[in-house]
Amino acid sequence: MADQTREIGLYGLGRMGGNMVIRLLRGGHRVVASNRSPGPIQEAASQGAVPAANLREMVARLEQRPRVVWMMVPSGDVTEEVFHEAMDLLSPGDIIVDGSNSRWTDTMRRAKLAEQRGLHMQDCGTSGGVWGLKVGYSLMVGGEKPIFDYMEPIYKTLAPEDGYGYMGTNGAGHFVKMVHNGIEYGMLQAYGEGFEILKRSPFDPDLLKVTQVWLHGSVVRSWLLELAELAFQKNPTLADIRGYVDDTGEGRWTVQAAIDEAVPAYVITASLLARFNSRDPDAFQYKVIAALRNEFGGHAVQTESGSTIPASGAPGTPGQGTSGASGGPGGGPSGGSAGPAGQ
């Protein structure tokens, strides 16, 4: 490839977008940078990017044809808004790249809209987070192969060696990134569960030392484990960190894809549900379960004050409680209440 440099307009200078600008500039590319708030634009300009106050100005400052607009904004409504504005500003032959975590079905729809305008679209699943500037970004790209070939100098600069690739037609890049994030859910959950088992054990092992040992020769060594080492170095007991784990959509979409494809994705599904559970440590559903266990089995119940409600006895004659509660409607199969045995 004779010309290894490109010009790109990058809109969205958040944690990843801002660092991508720097990496592209270091690779010799001309970058016109824009963002909704001015601070990141000024920071990009200080690194050598051409500043643009808004998307319209960014497109106007692009000199090379075809013009390339890379969207690095949150998926959903923001991406939709920026995408339509970019289409209105660009001309046939120009290229729009979506580097967000957009849902692949939305990407396929947008690609068709772009095609109707004579525009080309690339969906670029981007992984690397805040470490991308230093180690590069893993790029999973969907779209037309000739456009991928034209954009390859950009992808090559952003990624580490062998860290980018063409995944298929529009939607493929975001689909592969979606599954990537689903796998990430499972890996994170497995590490979290494993370290909790260690923490609750009678041996009280040094979790930092555990990570350091596992990072050398172990079959579970990984970049995530390296990050666990950093976390335990900063905060050995993870004190003051609330165990609230959010999800950004990709895990749900992966589970939905598994359902649509009849794939039994046990681990990914369970890890998604575990995130829901993390957000409400005192969920009403568990209060219901505790109350029911007390009613049908006489099991003790713990109160919020820390005391214990003793195990309850049978509430009178089997089958004659309110709505047959002691043994089910009509007193249950044997006409008697369910006792603790066998529960």
PDB file of C-alpha atoms in Angstrom, residues 12-265:
ATOM      1  CA  GLY A  12     -16.476  11.970  20.449  1.00  0.00           C
ATOM      2  CA  LEU A  13     -13.375  12.566  22.572  1.00  0.00           C
ATOM      3  CA  GLY A  14     -14.221  10.613  25.696  1.00  0.00           C
ATOM      4  CA  ARG A  15     -11.990   8.120  27.500  1.00  0.00           C
ATOM      5  CA  MET A  16     -11.356   6.103  24.360  1.00  0.00           C
ATOM      6  CA  GLY A  17     -11.889   8.667  21.596  1.00  0.00           C
ATOM      7  CA  GLY A  18      -9.425  11.164  23.025  1.00  0.00           C
ATOM      8  CA  ASN A  19      -6.674   8.554  23.261  1.00  0.00           C
ATOM      9  CA  MET A  20      -7.447   7.299  19.768  1.00  0.00           C
ATOM     10  CA  VAL A  21      -6.781  10.801  18.443  1.00  0.00           C
ATOM     11  CA  ILE A  22      -3.344  10.796  20.070  1.00  0.00           C
ATOM     12  CA  ARG A  23      -2.489   7.349  18.716  1.00  0.00           C
ATOM     13  CA  LEU A  24      -3.549   8.383  15.202  1.00  0.00           C
ATOM     14  CA  LEU A  25      -1.504  11.585  15.369  1.00  0.00           C
ATOM     15  CA  ARG A  26       1.537   9.594  16.463  1.00  0.00           C
ATOM     16  CA  GLY A  27       0.966   7.411  13.419  1.00  0.00           C
ATOM     17  CA  GLY A  28       1.253  10.404  11.097  1.00  0.00           C
ATOM     18  CA  HIS A  29      -2.424  10.786  10.211  1.00  0.00           C
ATOM     19  CA  ARG A  30      -4.224  14.132   9.984  1.00  0.00           C
ATOM     20  CA  VAL A  31      -7.008  14.225  12.571  1.00  0.00           C
ATOM     21  CA  VAL A  32      -9.816  16.754  12.799  1.00  0.00           C
ATOM     22  CA  ALA A  33     -11.262  16.363  16.294  1.00  0.00           C
ATOM     23  CA  SER A  34     -14.632  17.435  17.648  1.00  0.00           C
ATOM     24  CA  ASN A  35     -16.792  16.878  20.690  1.00  0.00           C
ATOM     25  CA  ARG A  36     -19.965  18.226  22.263  1.00  0.00           C
ATOM     26  CA  SER A  37     -18.057  19.943  25.090  1.00  0.00           C
ATOM     27  CA  PRO A  38     -15.043  22.162  24.310  1.00  0.00           C
ATOM     28  CA  GLY A  39     -12.538  20.894  26.873  1.00  0.00           C
ATOM     29  CA  PRO A  40     -11.596  17.657  25.066  1.00  0.00           C
ATOM     30  CA  ILE A  41     -11.343  19.552  21.764  1.00  0.00           C
ATOM     31  CA  GLN A  42      -8.738  21.865  23.268  1.00  0.00           C
ATOM     32  CA  GLU A  43      -6.855  18.884  24.669  1.00  0.00           C
ATOM     33  CA  ALA A  44      -6.837  17.205  21.237  1.00  0.00           C
ATOM     34  CA  ALA A  45      -5.623  20.430  19.617  1.00  0.00           C
ATOM     35  CA  SER A  46      -2.751  20.602  22.108  1.00  0.00           C
ATOM     36  CA  GLN A  47      -1.694  17.163  20.863  1.00  0.00           C
ATOM     37  CA  GLY A  48      -1.686  18.319  17.225  1.00  0.00           C
ATOM     38  CA  ALA A  49      -5.228  17.652  16.041  1.00  0.00           C
ATOM     39  CA  VAL A  50      -7.188  20.176  13.999  1.00  0.00           C
ATOM     40  CA  PRO A  51      -9.936  21.447  16.324  1.00  0.00           C
ATOM     41  CA  ALA A  52     -13.560  21.714  15.258  1.00  0.00           C
ATOM     42  CA  ALA A  53     -16.303  23.184  17.426  1.00  0.00           C
ATOM     43  CA  ASN A  54     -19.008  20.882  16.061  1.00  0.00           C
ATOM     44  CA  LEU A  55     -19.684  18.138  13.544  1.00  0.00           C
ATOM     45  CA  ARG A  56     -20.436  20.563  10.720  1.00  0.00           C
ATOM     46  CA  GLU A  57     -17.150  22.369  11.205  1.00  0.00           C
ATOM     47  CA  MET A  58     -15.326  19.049  11.486  1.00  0.00           C
ATOM     48  CA  VAL A  59     -16.629  17.855   8.121  1.00  0.00           C
ATOM     49  CA  ALA A  60     -15.832  21.243   6.546  1.00  0.00           C
ATOM     50  CA  ARG A  61     -12.201  20.965   7.682  1.00  0.00           C
ATOM     51  CA  LEU A  62     -11.655  17.568   6.096  1.00  0.00           C
ATOM     52  CA  GLU A  63      -9.541  18.003   2.978  1.00  0.00           C
ATOM     53  CA  GLN A  64      -8.983  14.474   1.708  1.00  0.00           C
ATOM     54  CA  ARG A  65     -11.540  12.553  -0.373  1.00  0.00           C
ATOM     55  CA  PRO A  66     -13.269  10.383   0.471  1.00  0.00           C
ATOM     56  CA  ARG A  67     -13.982  12.127   3.748  1.00  0.00           C
ATOM     57  CA  VAL A  68     -14.003   9.869   6.806  1.00  0.00           C
ATOM     58  CA  VAL A  69     -16.126  10.584   9.884  1.00  0.00           C
ATOM     59  CA  TRP A  70     -15.500   8.269  12.832  1.00  0.00           C
ATOM     60  CA  MET A  71     -18.206   8.362  15.530  1.00  0.00           C
ATOM     61  CA  MET A  72     -16.924   7.524  18.997  1.00  0.00           C
ATOM     62  CA  VAL A  73     -20.045   8.279  21.038  1.00  0.00           C
ATOM     63  CA  PRO A  74     -22.319   6.225  23.322  1.00  0.00           C
ATOM     64  CA  SER A  75     -24.514   3.705  21.527  1.00  0.00           C
ATOM     65  CA  GLY A  76     -28.218   4.367  21.191  1.00  0.00           C
ATOM     66  CA  ASP A  77     -29.859   7.742  20.705  1.00  0.00           C
ATOM     67  CA  VAL A  78     -26.592   9.707  20.620  1.00  0.00           C
ATOM     68  CA  THR A  79     -25.147   7.513  17.877  1.00  0.00           C
ATOM     69  CA  GLU A  80     -28.399   7.754  15.934  1.00  0.00           C
ATOM     70  CA  GLU A  81     -28.376  11.552  16.145  1.00  0.00           C
ATOM     71  CA  VAL A  82     -24.741  11.942  15.114  1.00  0.00           C
ATOM     72  CA  PHE A  83     -25.136   9.385  12.322  1.00  0.00           C
ATOM     73  CA  HIS A  84     -28.030  11.259  10.707  1.00  0.00           C
ATOM     74  CA  GLU A  85     -26.285  14.611  11.047  1.00  0.00           C
ATOM     75  CA  ALA A  86     -23.147  13.160   9.460  1.00  0.00           C
ATOM     76  CA  MET A  87     -25.153  11.745   6.553  1.00  0.00           C
ATOM     77  CA  ASP A  88     -26.626  15.187   5.900  1.00  0.00           C
ATOM     78  CA  LEU A  89     -23.150  16.758   5.821  1.00  0.00           C
ATOM     79  CA  LEU A  90     -21.331  14.171   3.699  1.00  0.00           C
ATOM     80  CA  SER A  91     -21.387  13.424  -0.021  1.00  0.00           C
ATOM     81  CA  PRO A  92     -21.614  10.183  -2.026  1.00  0.00           C
ATOM     82  CA  GLY A  93     -18.447   8.156  -1.659  1.00  0.00           C
ATOM     83  CA  ASP A  94     -17.666   9.409   1.864  1.00  0.00           C
ATOM     84  CA  ILE A  95     -17.276   7.017   4.805  1.00  0.00           C
ATOM     85  CA  ILE A  96     -18.901   6.829   8.239  1.00  0.00           C
ATOM     86  CA  VAL A  97     -17.294   4.622  10.880  1.00  0.00           C
ATOM     87  CA  ASP A  98     -19.220   3.676  14.025  1.00  0.00           C
ATOM     88  CA  GLY A  99     -16.737   2.789  16.760  1.00  0.00           C
ATOM     89  CA  SER A 100     -19.360   2.537  19.492  1.00  0.00           C
ATOM     90  CA  ASN A 101     -20.950  -0.590  20.939  1.00  0.00           C
ATOM     91  CA  SER A 102     -24.030  -0.239  18.755  1.00  0.00           C
ATOM     92  CA  ARG A 103     -26.424  -3.136  18.485  1.00  0.00           C
ATOM     93  CA  TRP A 104     -25.655  -5.014  15.275  1.00  0.00           C
ATOM     94  CA  THR A 105     -29.248  -4.845  14.057  1.00  0.00           C
ATOM     95  CA  ASP A 106     -29.162  -1.039  14.359  1.00  0.00           C
ATOM     96  CA  THR A 107     -25.901  -1.057  12.418  1.00  0.00           C
ATOM     97  CA  MET A 108     -27.404  -3.055   9.562  1.00  0.00           C
ATOM     98  CA  ARG A 109     -30.307  -0.604   9.396  1.00  0.00           C
ATOM     99  CA  ARG A 110     -27.996   2.418   9.375  1.00  0.00           C
ATOM    100  CA  ALA A 111     -25.790   0.867   6.707  1.00  0.00           C
ATOM    101  CA  LYS A 112     -28.793   0.572   4.403  1.00  0.00           C
ATOM    102  CA  LEU A 113     -29.692   4.209   5.023  1.00  0.00           C
ATOM    103  CA  ALA A 114     -26.111   5.229   4.234  1.00  0.00           C
ATOM    104  CA  GLU A 115     -26.120   3.144   1.071  1.00  0.00           C
ATOM    105  CA  GLN A 116     -29.245   4.939  -0.124  1.00  0.00           C
ATOM    106  CA  ARG A 117     -27.268   8.189   0.100  1.00  0.00           C
ATOM    107  CA  GLY A 118     -24.275   6.735  -1.742  1.00  0.00           C
ATOM    108  CA  LEU A 119     -22.277   6.639   1.504  1.00  0.00           C
ATOM    109  CA  HIS A 120     -20.188   3.794   2.892  1.00  0.00           C
ATOM    110  CA  MET A 121     -20.338   2.578   6.465  1.00  0.00           C
ATOM    111  CA  GLN A 122     -17.950   0.570   8.596  1.00  0.00           C
ATOM    112  CA  ASP A 123     -18.901  -0.822  12.002  1.00  0.00           C
ATOM    113  CA  CYS A 124     -15.803  -1.103  14.127  1.00  0.00           C
ATOM    114  CA  GLY A 125     -16.163  -2.979  17.389  1.00  0.00           C
ATOM    115  CA  THR A 126     -13.465  -1.430  19.559  1.00  0.00           C
ATOM    116  CA  SER A 127     -11.930  -2.978  22.659  1.00  0.00           C
ATOM    117  CA  GLY A 128      -9.078  -1.674  24.749  1.00  0.00           C
ATOM    118  CA  GLY A 129     -10.590   0.831  27.137  1.00  0.00           C
ATOM    119  CA  VAL A 130      -8.318   3.353  28.806  1.00  0.00           C
ATOM    120  CA  TRP A 131      -5.273   1.173  28.042  1.00  0.00           C
ATOM    121  CA  GLY A 132      -5.699   1.506  24.280  1.00  0.00           C
ATOM    122  CA  LEU A 133      -3.324   4.444  23.936  1.00  0.00           C
ATOM    123  CA  LYS A 134      -0.471   2.413  25.388  1.00  0.00           C
ATOM    124  CA  VAL A 135      -1.145  -1.099  24.078  1.00  0.00           C
ATOM    125  CA  GLY A 136      -3.480  -0.471  21.125  1.00  0.00           C
ATOM    126  CA  TYR A 137      -7.112  -1.284  20.412  1.00  0.00           C
ATOM    127  CA  SER A 138      -8.582  -4.579  19.278  1.00  0.00           C
ATOM    128  CA  LEU A 139     -10.696  -3.726  16.217  1.00  0.00           C
ATOM    129  CA  MET A 140     -13.431  -5.936  14.769  1.00  0.00           C
ATOM    130  CA  VAL A 141     -14.610  -4.407  11.496  1.00  0.00           C
ATOM    131  CA  GLY A 142     -17.721  -4.971   9.404  1.00  0.00           C
ATOM    132  CA  GLY A 143     -18.701  -3.422   6.086  1.00  0.00           C
ATOM    133  CA  GLU A 144     -17.608  -3.466   2.469  1.00  0.00           C
ATOM    134  CA  LYS A 145     -14.203  -5.117   2.019  1.00  0.00           C
ATOM    135  CA  PRO A 146     -12.851  -2.454  -0.404  1.00  0.00           C
ATOM    136  CA  ILE A 147     -13.651   0.233   2.159  1.00  0.00           C
ATOM    137  CA  PHE A 148     -11.933  -1.818   4.851  1.00  0.00           C
ATOM    138  CA  ASP A 149      -8.880  -1.991   2.592  1.00  0.00           C
ATOM    139  CA  TYR A 150      -8.905   1.789   2.147  1.00  0.00           C
ATOM    140  CA  MET A 151      -9.247   2.299   5.912  1.00  0.00           C
ATOM    141  CA  GLU A 152      -6.605  -0.264   6.809  1.00  0.00           C
ATOM    142  CA  PRO A 153      -3.834   2.279   7.552  1.00  0.00           C
ATOM    143  CA  ILE A 154      -6.108   3.796  10.204  1.00  0.00           C
ATOM    144  CA  TYR A 155      -6.961   0.419  11.712  1.00  0.00           C
ATOM    145  CA  LYS A 156      -3.327  -0.649  11.643  1.00  0.00           C
ATOM    146  CA  THR A 157      -2.266   2.463  13.546  1.00  0.00           C
ATOM    147  CA  LEU A 158      -4.913   2.073  16.219  1.00  0.00           C
ATOM    148  CA  ALA A 159      -4.397  -1.640  16.815  1.00  0.00           C
ATOM    149  CA  PRO A 160      -1.445  -3.621  18.170  1.00  0.00           C
ATOM    150  CA  GLU A 161       0.203  -6.037  15.755  1.00  0.00           C
ATOM    151  CA  ASP A 162      -2.421  -8.480  14.401  1.00  0.00           C
ATOM    152  CA  GLY A 163      -5.044  -6.751  16.548  1.00  0.00           C
ATOM    153  CA  TYR A 164      -7.531  -5.833  13.819  1.00  0.00           C
ATOM    154  CA  GLY A 165      -9.456  -7.731  11.195  1.00  0.00           C
ATOM    155  CA  TYR A 166     -12.300  -7.796   8.709  1.00  0.00           C
ATOM    156  CA  MET A 167     -15.270  -9.708  10.170  1.00  0.00           C
ATOM    157  CA  GLY A 168     -17.746  -9.551   7.276  1.00  0.00           C
ATOM    158  CA  THR A 169     -20.558  -7.403   5.953  1.00  0.00           C
ATOM    159  CA  ASN A 170     -22.169  -4.530   7.868  1.00  0.00           C
ATOM    160  CA  GLY A 171     -23.159  -5.602  11.370  1.00  0.00           C
ATOM    161  CA  ALA A 172     -20.493  -8.288  11.639  1.00  0.00           C
ATOM    162  CA  GLY A 173     -18.026  -6.052  13.454  1.00  0.00           C
ATOM    163  CA  HIS A 174     -20.525  -5.073  16.115  1.00  0.00           C
ATOM    164  CA  PHE A 175     -21.852  -8.632  16.385  1.00  0.00           C
ATOM    165  CA  VAL A 176     -18.357  -9.996  17.058  1.00  0.00           C
ATOM    166  CA  LYS A 177     -17.742  -7.214  19.611  1.00  0.00           C
ATOM    167  CA  MET A 178     -21.072  -8.021  21.274  1.00  0.00           C
ATOM    168  CA  VAL A 179     -20.082 -11.664  21.751  1.00  0.00           C
ATOM    169  CA  HIS A 180     -16.633 -10.511  22.908  1.00  0.00           C
ATOM    170  CA  ASN A 181     -18.313  -8.513  25.673  1.00  0.00           C
ATOM    171  CA  GLY A 182     -20.591 -11.424  26.539  1.00  0.00           C
ATOM    172  CA  ILE A 183     -17.526 -13.609  27.037  1.00  0.00           C
ATOM    173  CA  GLU A 184     -16.024 -10.834  29.136  1.00  0.00           C
ATOM    174  CA  TYR A 185     -19.089 -10.977  31.418  1.00  0.00           C
ATOM    175  CA  GLY A 186     -18.479 -14.663  32.048  1.00  0.00           C
ATOM    176  CA  MET A 187     -14.763 -14.238  32.664  1.00  0.00           C
ATOM    177  CA  LEU A 188     -15.294 -11.389  35.109  1.00  0.00           C
ATOM    178  CA  GLN A 189     -17.929 -13.375  36.992  1.00  0.00           C
ATOM    179  CA  ALA A 190     -15.668 -16.426  37.246  1.00  0.00           C
ATOM    180  CA  TYR A 191     -12.792 -14.358  38.624  1.00  0.00           C
ATOM    181  CA  GLY A 192     -15.118 -12.601  41.064  1.00  0.00           C
ATOM    182  CA  GLU A 193     -16.577 -15.862  42.348  1.00  0.00           C
ATOM    183  CA  GLY A 194     -13.167 -17.490  42.636  1.00  0.00           C
ATOM    184  CA  PHE A 195     -11.686 -14.674  44.668  1.00  0.00           C
ATOM    185  CA  GLU A 196     -14.704 -14.629  46.982  1.00  0.00           C
ATOM    186  CA  ILE A 197     -14.296 -18.377  47.617  1.00  0.00           C
ATOM    187  CA  LEU A 198     -10.652 -17.694  48.478  1.00  0.00           C
ATOM    188  CA  LYS A 199     -11.541 -14.748  50.715  1.00  0.00           C
ATOM    189  CA  ARG A 200     -14.080 -16.768  52.709  1.00  0.00           C
ATOM    190  CA  SER A 201     -11.829 -19.786  53.093  1.00  0.00           C
ATOM    191  CA  PRO A 202     -10.256 -20.686  56.481  1.00  0.00           C
ATOM    192  CA  PHE A 203      -6.789 -19.992  55.023  1.00  0.00           C
ATOM    193  CA  ASP A 204      -7.094 -16.233  54.439  1.00  0.00           C
ATOM    194  CA  PRO A 205      -4.656 -16.204  51.500  1.00  0.00           C
ATOM    195  CA  ASP A 206      -3.060 -12.960  50.302  1.00  0.00           C
ATOM    196  CA  LEU A 207      -5.149 -12.281  47.176  1.00  0.00           C
ATOM    197  CA  LEU A 208      -2.442 -10.100  45.659  1.00  0.00           C
ATOM    198  CA  LYS A 209       0.050 -12.937  46.024  1.00  0.00           C
ATOM    199  CA  VAL A 210      -2.500 -15.331  44.489  1.00  0.00           C
ATOM    200  CA  THR A 211      -2.852 -13.143  41.394  1.00  0.00           C
ATOM    201  CA  GLN A 212       0.921 -12.803  41.076  1.00  0.00           C
ATOM    202  CA  VAL A 213       1.414 -16.566  41.222  1.00  0.00           C
ATOM    203  CA  TRP A 214      -1.419 -17.236  38.780  1.00  0.00           C
ATOM    204  CA  LEU A 215       0.064 -14.757  36.316  1.00  0.00           C
ATOM    205  CA  HIS A 216       3.116 -16.956  35.839  1.00  0.00           C
ATOM    206  CA  GLY A 217       2.465 -20.245  34.078  1.00  0.00           C
ATOM    207  CA  SER A 218      -1.145 -20.675  35.191  1.00  0.00           C
ATOM    208  CA  VAL A 219      -3.840 -21.637  32.684  1.00  0.00           C
ATOM    209  CA  VAL A 220      -6.059 -18.848  34.062  1.00  0.00           C
ATOM    210  CA  ARG A 221      -3.537 -16.058  33.483  1.00  0.00           C
ATOM    211  CA  SER A 222      -4.936 -13.202  31.398  1.00  0.00           C
ATOM    212  CA  TRP A 223      -4.964  -9.440  30.990  1.00  0.00           C
ATOM    213  CA  LEU A 224      -7.976  -9.307  33.303  1.00  0.00           C
ATOM    214  CA  LEU A 225      -5.903 -11.089  35.948  1.00  0.00           C
ATOM    215  CA  GLU A 226      -3.143  -8.511  35.425  1.00  0.00           C
ATOM    216  CA  LEU A 227      -5.741  -5.830  36.136  1.00  0.00           C
ATOM    217  CA  ALA A 228      -6.813  -7.757  39.256  1.00  0.00           C
ATOM    218  CA  GLU A 229      -3.197  -7.595  40.405  1.00  0.00           C
ATOM    219  CA  LEU A 230      -3.231  -3.812  39.954  1.00  0.00           C
ATOM    220  CA  ALA A 231      -6.538  -3.548  41.827  1.00  0.00           C
ATOM    221  CA  PHE A 232      -5.271  -5.576  44.809  1.00  0.00           C
ATOM    222  CA  GLN A 233      -2.040  -3.550  44.865  1.00  0.00           C
ATOM    223  CA  LYS A 234      -4.075  -0.347  45.236  1.00  0.00           C
ATOM    224  CA  ASN A 235      -6.670  -1.754  47.628  1.00  0.00           C
ATOM    225  CA  PRO A 236      -5.890  -5.211  49.074  1.00  0.00           C
ATOM    226  CA  THR A 237      -9.372  -5.701  50.564  1.00  0.00           C
ATOM    227  CA  LEU A 238     -11.271  -3.592  47.986  1.00  0.00           C
ATOM    228  CA  ALA A 239     -12.520  -1.545  50.933  1.00  0.00           C
ATOM    229  CA  ASP A 240     -15.117   1.157  50.190  1.00  0.00           C
ATOM    230  CA  ILE A 241     -15.894  -0.360  46.780  1.00  0.00           C
ATOM    231  CA  ARG A 242     -19.594  -1.103  46.479  1.00  0.00           C
ATOM    232  CA  GLY A 243     -20.386  -4.379  44.738  1.00  0.00           C
ATOM    233  CA  TYR A 244     -22.721  -2.741  42.244  1.00  0.00           C
ATOM    234  CA  VAL A 245     -22.086  -3.950  38.687  1.00  0.00           C
ATOM    235  CA  ASP A 246     -23.765  -2.196  35.770  1.00  0.00           C
ATOM    236  CA  ASP A 247     -24.300  -3.538  32.266  1.00  0.00           C
ATOM    237  CA  THR A 248     -24.172  -1.548  29.036  1.00  0.00           C
ATOM    238  CA  GLY A 249     -26.345  -3.756  26.839  1.00  0.00           C
ATOM    239  CA  GLU A 250     -23.964  -6.101  25.057  1.00  0.00           C
ATOM    240  CA  GLY A 251     -24.468  -8.901  27.582  1.00  0.00           C
ATOM    241  CA  ARG A 252     -28.240  -8.732  27.127  1.00  0.00           C
ATOM    242  CA  TRP A 253     -27.883  -8.704  23.348  1.00  0.00           C
ATOM    243  CA  THR A 254     -25.535 -11.694  23.477  1.00  0.00           C
ATOM    244  CA  VAL A 255     -28.037 -13.663  25.552  1.00  0.00           C
ATOM    245  CA  GLN A 256     -30.812 -12.677  23.139  1.00  0.00           C
ATOM    246  CA  ALA A 257     -28.691 -13.821  20.188  1.00  0.00           C
ATOM    247  CA  ALA A 258     -28.065 -17.122  21.985  1.00  0.00           C
ATOM    248  CA  ILE A 259     -31.814 -17.569  22.439  1.00  0.00           C
ATOM    249  CA  ASP A 260     -32.473 -16.725  18.784  1.00  0.00           C
ATOM    250  CA  GLU A 261     -29.808 -19.224  17.696  1.00  0.00           C
ATOM    251  CA  ALA A 262     -30.830 -21.876  20.269  1.00  0.00           C
ATOM    252  CA  VAL A 263     -27.355 -21.799  21.814  1.00  0.00           C
ATOM    253  CA  PRO A 264     -27.295 -22.893  25.496  1.00  0.00           C
ATOM    254  CA  ALA A 265     -25.165 -19.977  26.793  1.00  0.00           C
TER     255      ALA A 265
END
